[in-house]
Coordinates of C-alpha atoms in Angstrom, one line a residue:
X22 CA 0.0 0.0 0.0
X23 CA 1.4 3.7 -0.9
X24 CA 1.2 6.2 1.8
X25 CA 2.1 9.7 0.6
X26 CA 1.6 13.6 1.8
X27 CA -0.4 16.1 -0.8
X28 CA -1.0 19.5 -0.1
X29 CA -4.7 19.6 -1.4
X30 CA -6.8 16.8 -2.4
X31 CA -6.1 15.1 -5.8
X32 CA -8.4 14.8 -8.8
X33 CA -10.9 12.0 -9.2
X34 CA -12.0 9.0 -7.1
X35 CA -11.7 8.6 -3.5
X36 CA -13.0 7.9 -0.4
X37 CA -12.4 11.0 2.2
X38 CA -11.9 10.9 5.5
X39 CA -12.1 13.8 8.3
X40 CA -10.8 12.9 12.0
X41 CA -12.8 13.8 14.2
X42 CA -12.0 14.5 18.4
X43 CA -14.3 13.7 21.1
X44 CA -17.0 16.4 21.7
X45 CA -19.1 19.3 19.3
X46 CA -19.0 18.3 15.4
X47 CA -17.5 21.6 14.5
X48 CA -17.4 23.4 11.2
X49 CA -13.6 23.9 11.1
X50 CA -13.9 19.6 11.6
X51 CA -15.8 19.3 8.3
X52 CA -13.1 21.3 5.8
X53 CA -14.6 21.1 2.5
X54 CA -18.4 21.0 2.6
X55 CA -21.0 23.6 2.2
X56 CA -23.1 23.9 4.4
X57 CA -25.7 21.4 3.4
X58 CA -23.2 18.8 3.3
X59 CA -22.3 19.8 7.2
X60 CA -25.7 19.5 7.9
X61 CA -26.2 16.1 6.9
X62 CA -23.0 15.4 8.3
X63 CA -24.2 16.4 12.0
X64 CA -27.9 15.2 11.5
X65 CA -26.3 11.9 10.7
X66 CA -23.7 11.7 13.9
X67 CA -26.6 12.8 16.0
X68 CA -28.4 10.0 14.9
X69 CA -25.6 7.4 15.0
X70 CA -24.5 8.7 18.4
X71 CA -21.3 9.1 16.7
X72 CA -19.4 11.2 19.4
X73 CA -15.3 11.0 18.1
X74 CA -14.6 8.4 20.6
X75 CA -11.0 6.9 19.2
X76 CA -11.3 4.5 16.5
X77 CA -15.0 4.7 16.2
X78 CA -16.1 5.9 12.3
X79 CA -18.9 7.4 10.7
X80 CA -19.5 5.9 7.2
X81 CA -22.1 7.8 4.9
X82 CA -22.5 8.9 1.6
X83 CA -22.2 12.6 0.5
X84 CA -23.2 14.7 -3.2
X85 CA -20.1 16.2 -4.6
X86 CA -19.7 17.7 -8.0
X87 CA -23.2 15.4 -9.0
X88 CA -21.7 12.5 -7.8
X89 CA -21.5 10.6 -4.5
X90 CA -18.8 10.0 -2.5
X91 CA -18.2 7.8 0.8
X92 CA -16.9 10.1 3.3
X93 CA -16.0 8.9 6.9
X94 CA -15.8 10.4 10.2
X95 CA -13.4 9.1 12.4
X96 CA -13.1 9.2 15.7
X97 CA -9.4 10.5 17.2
X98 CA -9.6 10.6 20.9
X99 CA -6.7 12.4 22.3
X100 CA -3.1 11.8 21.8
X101 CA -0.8 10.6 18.9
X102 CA -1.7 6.8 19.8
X103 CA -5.5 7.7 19.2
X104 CA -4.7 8.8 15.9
X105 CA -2.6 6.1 15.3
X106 CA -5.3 3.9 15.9
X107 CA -7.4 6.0 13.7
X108 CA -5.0 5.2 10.7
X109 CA -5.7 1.4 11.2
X110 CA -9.7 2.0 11.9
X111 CA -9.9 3.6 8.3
X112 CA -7.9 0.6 6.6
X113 CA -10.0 -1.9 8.3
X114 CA -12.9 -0.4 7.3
X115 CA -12.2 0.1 3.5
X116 CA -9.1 -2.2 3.0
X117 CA -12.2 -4.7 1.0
X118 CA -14.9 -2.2 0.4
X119 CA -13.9 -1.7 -3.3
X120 CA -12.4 2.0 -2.8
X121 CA -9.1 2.4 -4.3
X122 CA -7.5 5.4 -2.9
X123 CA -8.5 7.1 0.6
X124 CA -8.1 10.4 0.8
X125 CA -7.2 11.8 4.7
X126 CA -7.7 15.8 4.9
X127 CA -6.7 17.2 7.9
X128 CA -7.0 20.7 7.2
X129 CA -9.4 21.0 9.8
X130 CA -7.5 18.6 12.7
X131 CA -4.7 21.5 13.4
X132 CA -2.4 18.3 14.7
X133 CA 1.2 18.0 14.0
X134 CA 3.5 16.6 11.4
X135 CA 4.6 13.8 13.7
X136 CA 0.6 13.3 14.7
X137 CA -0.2 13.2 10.9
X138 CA 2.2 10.5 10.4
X139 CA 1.4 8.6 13.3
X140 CA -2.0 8.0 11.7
X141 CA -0.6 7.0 8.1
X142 CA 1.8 4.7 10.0
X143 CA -1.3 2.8 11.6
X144 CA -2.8 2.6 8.5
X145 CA 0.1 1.1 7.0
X146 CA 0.2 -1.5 9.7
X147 CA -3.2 -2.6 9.7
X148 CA -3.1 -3.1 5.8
X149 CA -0.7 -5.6 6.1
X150 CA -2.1 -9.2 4.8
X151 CA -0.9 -12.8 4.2
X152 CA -2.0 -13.6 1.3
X153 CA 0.3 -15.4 -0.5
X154 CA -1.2 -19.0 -0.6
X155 CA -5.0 -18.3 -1.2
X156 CA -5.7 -18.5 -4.6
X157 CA -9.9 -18.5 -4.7
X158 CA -10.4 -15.7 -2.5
X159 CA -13.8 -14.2 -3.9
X160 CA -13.2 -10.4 -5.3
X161 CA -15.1 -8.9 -2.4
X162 CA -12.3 -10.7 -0.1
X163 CA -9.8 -8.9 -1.7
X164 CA -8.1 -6.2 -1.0
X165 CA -8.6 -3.4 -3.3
X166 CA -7.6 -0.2 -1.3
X167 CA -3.7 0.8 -2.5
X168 CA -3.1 4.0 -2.0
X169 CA -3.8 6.5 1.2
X170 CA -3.2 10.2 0.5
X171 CA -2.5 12.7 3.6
X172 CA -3.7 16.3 2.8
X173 CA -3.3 19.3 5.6
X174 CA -0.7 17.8 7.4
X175 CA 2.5 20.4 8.2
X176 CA 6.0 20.4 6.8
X177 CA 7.6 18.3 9.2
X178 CA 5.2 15.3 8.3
X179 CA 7.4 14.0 5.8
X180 CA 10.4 13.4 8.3
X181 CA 8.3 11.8 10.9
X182 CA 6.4 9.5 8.3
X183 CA 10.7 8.4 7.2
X184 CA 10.9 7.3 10.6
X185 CA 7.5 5.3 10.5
X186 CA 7.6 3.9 7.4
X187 CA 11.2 2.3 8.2
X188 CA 9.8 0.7 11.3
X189 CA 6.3 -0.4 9.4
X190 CA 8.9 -2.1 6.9
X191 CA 10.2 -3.7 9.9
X192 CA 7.1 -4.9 11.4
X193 CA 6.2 -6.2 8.0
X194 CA 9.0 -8.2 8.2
X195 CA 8.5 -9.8 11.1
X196 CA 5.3 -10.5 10.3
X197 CA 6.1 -12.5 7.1
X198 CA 8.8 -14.5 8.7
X199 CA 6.0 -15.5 11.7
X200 CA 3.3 -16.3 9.4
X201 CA 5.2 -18.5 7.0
X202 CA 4.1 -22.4 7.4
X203 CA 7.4 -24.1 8.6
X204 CA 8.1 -26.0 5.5
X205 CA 8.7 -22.3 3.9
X206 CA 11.2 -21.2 6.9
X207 CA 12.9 -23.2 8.7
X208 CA 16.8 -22.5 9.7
X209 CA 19.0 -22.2 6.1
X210 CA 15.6 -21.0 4.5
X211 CA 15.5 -17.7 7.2
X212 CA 18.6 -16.7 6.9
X213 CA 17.9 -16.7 3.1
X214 CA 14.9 -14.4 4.0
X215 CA 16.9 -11.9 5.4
X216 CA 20.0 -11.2 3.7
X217 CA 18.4 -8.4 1.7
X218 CA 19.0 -6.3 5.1
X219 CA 22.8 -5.9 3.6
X220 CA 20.8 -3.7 1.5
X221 CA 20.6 -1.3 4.7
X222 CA 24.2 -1.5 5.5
X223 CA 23.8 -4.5 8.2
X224 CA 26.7 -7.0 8.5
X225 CA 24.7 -10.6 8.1
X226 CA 27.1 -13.8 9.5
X227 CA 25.7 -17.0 9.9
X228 CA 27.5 -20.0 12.2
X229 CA 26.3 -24.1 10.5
X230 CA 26.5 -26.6 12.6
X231 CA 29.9 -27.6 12.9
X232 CA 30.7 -23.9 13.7
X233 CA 28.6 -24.0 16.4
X234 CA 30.2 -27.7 17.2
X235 CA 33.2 -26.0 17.4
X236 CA 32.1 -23.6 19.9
X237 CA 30.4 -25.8 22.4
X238 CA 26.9 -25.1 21.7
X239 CA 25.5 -28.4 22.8
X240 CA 22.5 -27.4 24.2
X241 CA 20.9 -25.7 21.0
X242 CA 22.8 -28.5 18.9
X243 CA 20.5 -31.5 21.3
X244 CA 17.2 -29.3 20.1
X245 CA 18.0 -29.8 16.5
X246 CA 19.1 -33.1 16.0
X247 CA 16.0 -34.5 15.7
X248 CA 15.7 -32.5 12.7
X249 CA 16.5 -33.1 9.1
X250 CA 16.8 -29.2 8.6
X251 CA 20.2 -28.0 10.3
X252 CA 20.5 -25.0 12.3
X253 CA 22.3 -21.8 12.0
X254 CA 23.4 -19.3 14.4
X255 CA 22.1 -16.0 12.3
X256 CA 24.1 -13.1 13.6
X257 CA 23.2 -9.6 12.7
X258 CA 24.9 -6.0 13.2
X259 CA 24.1 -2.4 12.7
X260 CA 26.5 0.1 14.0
X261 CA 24.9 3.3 13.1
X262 CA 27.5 5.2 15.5
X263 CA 30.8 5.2 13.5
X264 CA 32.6 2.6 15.9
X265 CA 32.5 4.9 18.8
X266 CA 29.4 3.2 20.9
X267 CA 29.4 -0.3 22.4
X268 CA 26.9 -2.5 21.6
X269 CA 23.6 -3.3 23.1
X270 CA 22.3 -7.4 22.1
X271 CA 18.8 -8.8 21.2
X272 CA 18.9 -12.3 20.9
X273 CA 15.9 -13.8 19.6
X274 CA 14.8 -17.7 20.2
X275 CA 13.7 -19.4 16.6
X276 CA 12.3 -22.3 16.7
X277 CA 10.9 -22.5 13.4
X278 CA 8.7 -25.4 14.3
X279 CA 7.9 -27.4 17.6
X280 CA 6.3 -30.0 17.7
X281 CA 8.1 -30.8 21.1
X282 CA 10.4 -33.3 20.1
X283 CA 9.8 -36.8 21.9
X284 CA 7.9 -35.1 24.6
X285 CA 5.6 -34.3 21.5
X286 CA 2.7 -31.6 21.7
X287 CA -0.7 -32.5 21.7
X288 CA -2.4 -32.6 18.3
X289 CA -4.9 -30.1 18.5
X290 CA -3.5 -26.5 17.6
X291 CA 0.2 -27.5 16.8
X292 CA -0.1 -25.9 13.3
X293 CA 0.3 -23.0 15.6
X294 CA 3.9 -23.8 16.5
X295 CA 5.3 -22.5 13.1
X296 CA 5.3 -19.2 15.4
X297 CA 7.5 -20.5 17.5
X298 CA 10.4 -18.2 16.1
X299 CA 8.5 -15.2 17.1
X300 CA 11.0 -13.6 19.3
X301 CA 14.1 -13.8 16.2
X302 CA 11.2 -12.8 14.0
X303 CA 11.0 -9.7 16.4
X304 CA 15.1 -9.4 16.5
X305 CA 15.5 -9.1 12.7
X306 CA 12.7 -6.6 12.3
X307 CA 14.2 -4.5 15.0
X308 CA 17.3 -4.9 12.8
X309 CA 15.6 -3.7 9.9
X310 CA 13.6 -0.6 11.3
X311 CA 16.7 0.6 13.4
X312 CA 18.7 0.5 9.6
X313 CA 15.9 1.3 7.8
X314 CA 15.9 5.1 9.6
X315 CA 19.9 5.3 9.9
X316 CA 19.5 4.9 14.3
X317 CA 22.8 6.4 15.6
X318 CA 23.6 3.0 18.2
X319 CA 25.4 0.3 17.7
X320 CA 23.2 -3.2 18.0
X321 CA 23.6 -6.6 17.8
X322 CA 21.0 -9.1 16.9
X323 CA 21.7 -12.8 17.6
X324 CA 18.9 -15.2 16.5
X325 CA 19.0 -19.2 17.8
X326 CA 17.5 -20.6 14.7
X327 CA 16.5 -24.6 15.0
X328 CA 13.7 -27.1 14.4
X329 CA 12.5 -29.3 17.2
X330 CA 11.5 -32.4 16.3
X331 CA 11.0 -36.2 17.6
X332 CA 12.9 -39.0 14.9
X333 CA 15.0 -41.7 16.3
X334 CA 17.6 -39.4 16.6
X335 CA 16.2 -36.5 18.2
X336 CA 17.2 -36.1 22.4
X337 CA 15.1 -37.9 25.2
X338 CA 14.0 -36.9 27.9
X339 CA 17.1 -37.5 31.0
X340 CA 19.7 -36.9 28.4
X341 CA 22.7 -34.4 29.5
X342 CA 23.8 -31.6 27.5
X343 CA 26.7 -29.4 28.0
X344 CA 26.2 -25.5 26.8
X345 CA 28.5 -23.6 25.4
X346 CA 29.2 -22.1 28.8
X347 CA 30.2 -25.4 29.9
X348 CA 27.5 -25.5 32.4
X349 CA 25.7 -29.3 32.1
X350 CA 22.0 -29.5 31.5
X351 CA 19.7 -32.7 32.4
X352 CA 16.9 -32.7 29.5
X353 CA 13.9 -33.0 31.7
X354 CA 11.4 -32.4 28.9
X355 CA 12.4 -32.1 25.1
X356 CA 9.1 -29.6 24.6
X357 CA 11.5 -26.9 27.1
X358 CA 13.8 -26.4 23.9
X359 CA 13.7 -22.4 23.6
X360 CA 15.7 -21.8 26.4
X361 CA 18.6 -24.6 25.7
X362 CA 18.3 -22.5 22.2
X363 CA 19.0 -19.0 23.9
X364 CA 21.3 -20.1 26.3
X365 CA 23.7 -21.2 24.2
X366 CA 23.1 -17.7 22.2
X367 CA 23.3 -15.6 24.8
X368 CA 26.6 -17.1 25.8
X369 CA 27.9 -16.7 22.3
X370 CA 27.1 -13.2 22.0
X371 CA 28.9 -11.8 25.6
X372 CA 31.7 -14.0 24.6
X373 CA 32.0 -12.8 20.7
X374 CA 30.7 -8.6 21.2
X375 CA 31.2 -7.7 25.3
X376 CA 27.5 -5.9 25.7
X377 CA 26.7 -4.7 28.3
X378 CA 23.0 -4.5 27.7
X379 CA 20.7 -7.7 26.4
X380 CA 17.5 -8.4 25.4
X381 CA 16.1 -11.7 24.6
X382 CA 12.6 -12.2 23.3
X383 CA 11.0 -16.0 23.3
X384 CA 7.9 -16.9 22.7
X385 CA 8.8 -19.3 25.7
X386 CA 6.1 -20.8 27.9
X387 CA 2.4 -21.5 27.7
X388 CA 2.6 -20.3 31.5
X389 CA 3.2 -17.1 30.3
X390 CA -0.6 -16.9 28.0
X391 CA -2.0 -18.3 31.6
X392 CA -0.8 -15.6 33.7
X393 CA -1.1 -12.1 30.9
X394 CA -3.0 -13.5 28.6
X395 CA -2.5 -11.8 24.9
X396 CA -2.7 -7.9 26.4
X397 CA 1.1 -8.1 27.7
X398 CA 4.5 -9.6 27.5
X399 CA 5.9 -10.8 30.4
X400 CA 9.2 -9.0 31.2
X401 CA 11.9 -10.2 33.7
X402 CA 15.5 -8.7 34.2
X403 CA 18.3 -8.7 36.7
X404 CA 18.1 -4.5 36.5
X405 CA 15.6 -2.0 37.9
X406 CA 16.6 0.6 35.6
X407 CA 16.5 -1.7 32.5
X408 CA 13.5 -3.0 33.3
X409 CA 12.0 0.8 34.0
X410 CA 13.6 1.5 30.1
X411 CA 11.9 -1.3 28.4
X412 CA 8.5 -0.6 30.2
X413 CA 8.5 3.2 29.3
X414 CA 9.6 2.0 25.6
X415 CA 6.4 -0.6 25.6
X416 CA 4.5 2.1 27.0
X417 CA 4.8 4.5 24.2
X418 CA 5.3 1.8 21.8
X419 CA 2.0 0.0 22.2
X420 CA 4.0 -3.3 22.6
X421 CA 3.1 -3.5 26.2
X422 CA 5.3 -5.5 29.1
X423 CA 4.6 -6.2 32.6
X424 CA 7.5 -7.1 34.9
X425 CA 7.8 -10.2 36.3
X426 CA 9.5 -11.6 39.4
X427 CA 12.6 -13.0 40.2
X428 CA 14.6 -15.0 43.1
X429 CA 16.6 -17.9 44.8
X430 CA 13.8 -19.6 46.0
X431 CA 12.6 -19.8 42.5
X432 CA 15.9 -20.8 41.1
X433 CA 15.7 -24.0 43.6
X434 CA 13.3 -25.2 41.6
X435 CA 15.2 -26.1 38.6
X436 CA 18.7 -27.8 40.8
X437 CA 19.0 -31.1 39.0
X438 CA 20.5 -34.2 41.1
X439 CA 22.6 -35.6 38.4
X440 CA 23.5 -32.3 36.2
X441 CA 24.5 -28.0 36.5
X442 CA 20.7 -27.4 36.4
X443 CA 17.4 -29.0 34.7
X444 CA 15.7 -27.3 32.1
X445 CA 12.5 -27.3 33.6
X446 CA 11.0 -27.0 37.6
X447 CA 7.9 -28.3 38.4
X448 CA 4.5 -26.7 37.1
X449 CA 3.8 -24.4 39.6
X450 CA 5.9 -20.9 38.3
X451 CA 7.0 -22.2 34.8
X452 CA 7.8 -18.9 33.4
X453 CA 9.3 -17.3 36.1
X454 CA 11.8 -20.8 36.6
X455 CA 12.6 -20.7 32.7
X456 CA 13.9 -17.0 33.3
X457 CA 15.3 -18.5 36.2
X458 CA 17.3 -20.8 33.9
X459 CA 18.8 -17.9 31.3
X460 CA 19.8 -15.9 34.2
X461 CA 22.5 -18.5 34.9
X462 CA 23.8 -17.7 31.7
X463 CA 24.3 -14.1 32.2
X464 CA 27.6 -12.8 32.9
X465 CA 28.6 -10.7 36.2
X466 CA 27.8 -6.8 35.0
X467 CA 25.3 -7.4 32.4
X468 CA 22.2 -5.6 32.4
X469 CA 19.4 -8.2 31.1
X470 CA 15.7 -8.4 30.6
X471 CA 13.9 -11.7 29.6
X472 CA 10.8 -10.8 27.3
X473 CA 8.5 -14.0 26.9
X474 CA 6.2 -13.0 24.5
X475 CA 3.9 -16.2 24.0
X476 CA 1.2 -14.3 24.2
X477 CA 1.7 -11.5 22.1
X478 CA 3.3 -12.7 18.4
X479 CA -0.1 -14.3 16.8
X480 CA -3.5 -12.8 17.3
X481 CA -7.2 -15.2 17.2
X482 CA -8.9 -11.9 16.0
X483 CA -8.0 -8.4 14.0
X484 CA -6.4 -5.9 16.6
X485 CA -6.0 -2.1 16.1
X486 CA -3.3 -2.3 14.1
X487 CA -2.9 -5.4 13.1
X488 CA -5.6 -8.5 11.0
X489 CA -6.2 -11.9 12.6
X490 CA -2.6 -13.8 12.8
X491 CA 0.8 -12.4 12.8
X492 CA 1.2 -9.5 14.8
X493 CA 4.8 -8.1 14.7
X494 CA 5.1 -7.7 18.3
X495 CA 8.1 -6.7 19.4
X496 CA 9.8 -4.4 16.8
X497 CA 7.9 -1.0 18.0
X498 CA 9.4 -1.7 21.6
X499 CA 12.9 -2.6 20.5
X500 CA 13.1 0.8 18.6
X501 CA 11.5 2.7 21.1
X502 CA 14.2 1.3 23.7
X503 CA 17.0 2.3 21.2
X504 CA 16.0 5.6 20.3
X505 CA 15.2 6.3 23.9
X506 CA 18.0 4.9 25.8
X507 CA 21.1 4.5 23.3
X508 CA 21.3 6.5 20.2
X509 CA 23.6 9.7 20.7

C-alpha cells in the first residue's frame, strides 16, 4: 500500500476521510463541505451517536460535484496513539470495500507533522495481509484499497512519516517470517529471508553446525538433531554510531517449528507452532527498522534458529547436554527447547561482542498466555533501571510488558540431582523458573531483561493495528528502547 503527503486533495475517485476528536462536530472539523453537506453530516452523527470516541467511524455517503462519494468520520480521541489507531480503523474499514485510494484531509484537525504521520503509520500497519497462498479468495475478499493520500498535514510530516515507514517495513518483516508455514522457513531458509538487510548496511554472519560444534553449543545443537533441517546461528549488526558506541544485544529464540520433540505436543492446535520463532522474528525486524531510519547505536542481533522435532535421533528426555558455557543440563522435557536455544546464544554473544545491555525475546512458555493472557509480554530482568527503560519504551510503543519476578527460591526449583541445572521446575511458576534458567547464563555486570512474548506474536482476532494472525510484536518496543536509551 502507498502512503504519501499532498498539499490539497487530488483529482478523481476517493473515499475522504475527516478525524474527528471527542466532543461538538465543528465546522472547522468538516473542511470542504458547504453547508448542506455539514448538515447532513451532523444530523447523521446525531443520529448514530457518533461522538469521536477513538477508533470509532462514521461511514455515509455525501453529493459532490453530482456525484456521490463515501466520506467517513473518524473518531481521534486524544493523543498521537488515538490517531494512530485512527489510521488502522480507516484501513480496516475500507481495505475490502472496493475504494481504491483514501483520501485523509486534515485541514481542519490543526495536529502535527509527527501526529499526521502517526496516523498514516497505523494505516500502514493494519493493511498488512498474508495472502500469498490463497488463490480463490472471492473479489469482495480482496483487498482493493492501494493508496492512502494525507492532505493538511504540516512540513515536518514527511520526516516523521521516514521514521514510521522504516519501522512499518520492519514490522512487516517480522510478520512474514512468523506467518510462513514451517516448511517455507525453517533455519537455512530464514537466513535466506533476510540477507536483503545488507541492502541497509547490516553486516549478516551465519554459524552451521559444525561452527557452532566447534564452539560448544551443545544445548541448542541437542534441540535440532532430531531434525532433518540444520541449524544456524544467524548473527546480525548495525553500528549506526561510526565505531565509537558499544553494543547493546537482542537475541531472539527461533524455533521455526515445535512440535516438542519426543515429549511431542498435543495434536490439536500444533499448526500454531510455526510461530515458534517469534521472538528472532521480532530481533530481525528490529534490525531492519533501526537501519531502515539510519538509528545512531550500535546493535547486535543474535537469533537461535532450530527445528524441534522427535525422529530416532532427536534427544530424550534425562539426556545431559553441556552448553556452550560449559555449564551441564539434564533434559527433563524435550518440549523446554527455547531456552537450551537462547542459552547457548546468549553465551555466544557476551563472549563474541562484550554488551553490556541484552534483550532476549522468546515466545517461551504457555505459563506465560495463563498468567497475561494476549494484552502483555511478560518481562523479567536482573536491573531495575532496565527493566524501567523497556517498560516506558512498551508504554509508548503499544507493545506492552509487565515485569515479572525473580529469586533464589525460584531458582531451587530447577537444581537437578545428576546435572548443573534442569531445564525445567515443576508446574507451579513455569515462566518465572525458565527465566530462572537464562539468568544463569548471564555474565557478572550485564544488564538483562527476559521478554517471553507467547502471548503477544499471533493474534485469534483483527487488533487495532494489526488482522487476525501475525502480529509483529516486538519491533515497536525494541526501537523505542533504542531511540530512547542508546542512540547519541
Amino acid at each position: 500500500m502507498l502512503v504519501r503527503f499532498a498539499a490539497a486533495r487530488p483529482d478523481g475517485a476517493y473515499a475522504l476521510a475527516l478525524p474527528v476528536p471527542p466532543g461538538a462536530l465543528s465546522a472547522e472539523h468538516l473542511p470542504g463541505l458547504g453547508d448542506a453537506g455539514q448538515t447532513i453530516v451532523r444530523q447523521s452523527a446525531e443520529l448514530a451517536r457518533f461522538e469521536g470516541e477513538p477508533g470509532a467511524i462514521l461511514e455515509l455517503f455525501v453529493a459532490e460535484e453530482g456525484d456521490a462519494r463515501r466520506l467517513l468520520l473518524v473518531g481521534t480521541g486524544t493523543g498521537t496513539d488515538a490517531y494512530e489507531r485512527a489510521g488502522g480503523a480507516l484501513t480496516a474499514r475500507l481495505l475490502t470495500s472496493g475504494e481504491t485510494r483514501l483520501v485523509v484531509d486534515l485541514s481542519g484537525a490543526g495536529v502535527s507533522g509527527e501526529v499526521a504521520a502517526r496516523l498514516a503509520s497505523g494505516a500502514l500497519l493494519r493493511g498488512w495481509r498474508h495472502d500469498v497462498y490463497r488463490t480463490k479468495l472471492p473479489a469482495k475478499s480482496r483487498p482493493s484499497l492501494t493508496e492512502i493520500v494525507i492532505v493538511g498535514a504540516d512540513d515536518s510530516a514527511a520526516a516523521a512519516w521516514e521514521r514510521l515507514e522504516a519501522i512499518a517495513a520492519g514490522v512487516s518483516l517480522t510478520r512474514e517470517l512468523v506467518a510462513e508455514p514451517a516448511n517455507v522457513i525453517y533455519p537455512e531458509s530464514f537466513v535466506e529471508r533476510v540477507r536483503h538487510l545488507t541492502d541497509l548496511g547490516i553486516e549478516v554472519e551465519t554459524l552451521d553446525e559444525a561452527a557452532m560444534r566447534e564452539a560448544g553449543m551443545g544445548a541448542l545443537l541437542g534441540v535440532s538433531q532430531g531434525s532433518l533441517r540444520e541449524a544456524r546461528l544467524l548473527v546480525l549488526r548495525w553500528d549506526g554510531t561510526g565505531g565509537t558506541q558499544d553494543p547493546i544485544a537482542f537475541v531472539g529464540k527461533g524455533v521455526t517449528f515445535d512440535s516438542g520433540g519426543i515429549s511431542i505436543k498435543p495434536a490439536g492446535g500444533m499448526e500454531d507452532m510455526k510461530w515458534d520463532m517469534g521472538g528472532a522474528g521480532a530481533v530481525v525486524g528490529a534490525m531492519k527498522a533501526l537501519a531502515g531510519r539510519k538509528a545512531k547505536a550500535h546493535v547486535i542481533g543474535v537469533c537461535g534458529l532450530v527445528e524441534n522435532m522427535p525422529d530416532g535421533n532427536a534427544q530424550r528426555p534425562g539426556d545431559v547436554v553441556t552448553s556452550m558455557s560449559g555449564q551441564t543440563i539434564e533434559v527433563i522435557n524435550t518440549d523446554a527447547e527455547g531456552r537450551l536455544v537462547l542459552c547457548d546464544a546468549l553465551t555466544w554473544v557476551q563472549r563474541r561482542y562484550n554488551p553490556k545491555t541484552i534483550v532476549d525475546l522468546a515466545t517461551l512458555t504457555g505459563a506465560m498466555i495463563i498468567a497475561l493472557g494476549h494484552e502483555h509480554g511478560g518481562m523479567f530482568s536482573n536491573s531495575d533501571e532496565l527493566a524501567e527503560q523497556l517498560l516506558a519504551a512498551g508504554k509508548s510503543s503499544g507493545d506492552l510488558l509487565w515485569r515479572m519476578p525473580l529469586g533464589d527460591a525460584y531458582d531451587k526449583l530447577i537444581e537437578s540431582p545428576i546435572a548443573d541445572m534442569k531445564n525445567v521446575g515443576s508446574r507451579e511458576a513455569g515462566s518465572i523458573t525458565a527465566a530462572q534458567f537464562l539468568l544463569r547464563f548471564i555474565e557478572e555486570g550485564v544488564r538483562w531483561a527476559h521478554l517471553d512474548i507467547a502471548g503477544m506474536v499471533w493474534a485469534g482476532k483483527p487488533g487495532p493495528l494489526w488482522d487476525k494472525g501475525a502480529t509483529g510484536y516486538g519491533v515497536r518496543l525494541l526501537d523505542r528502547f533504542v531511540a530512547d536509551n542508546f542512540e547519541q
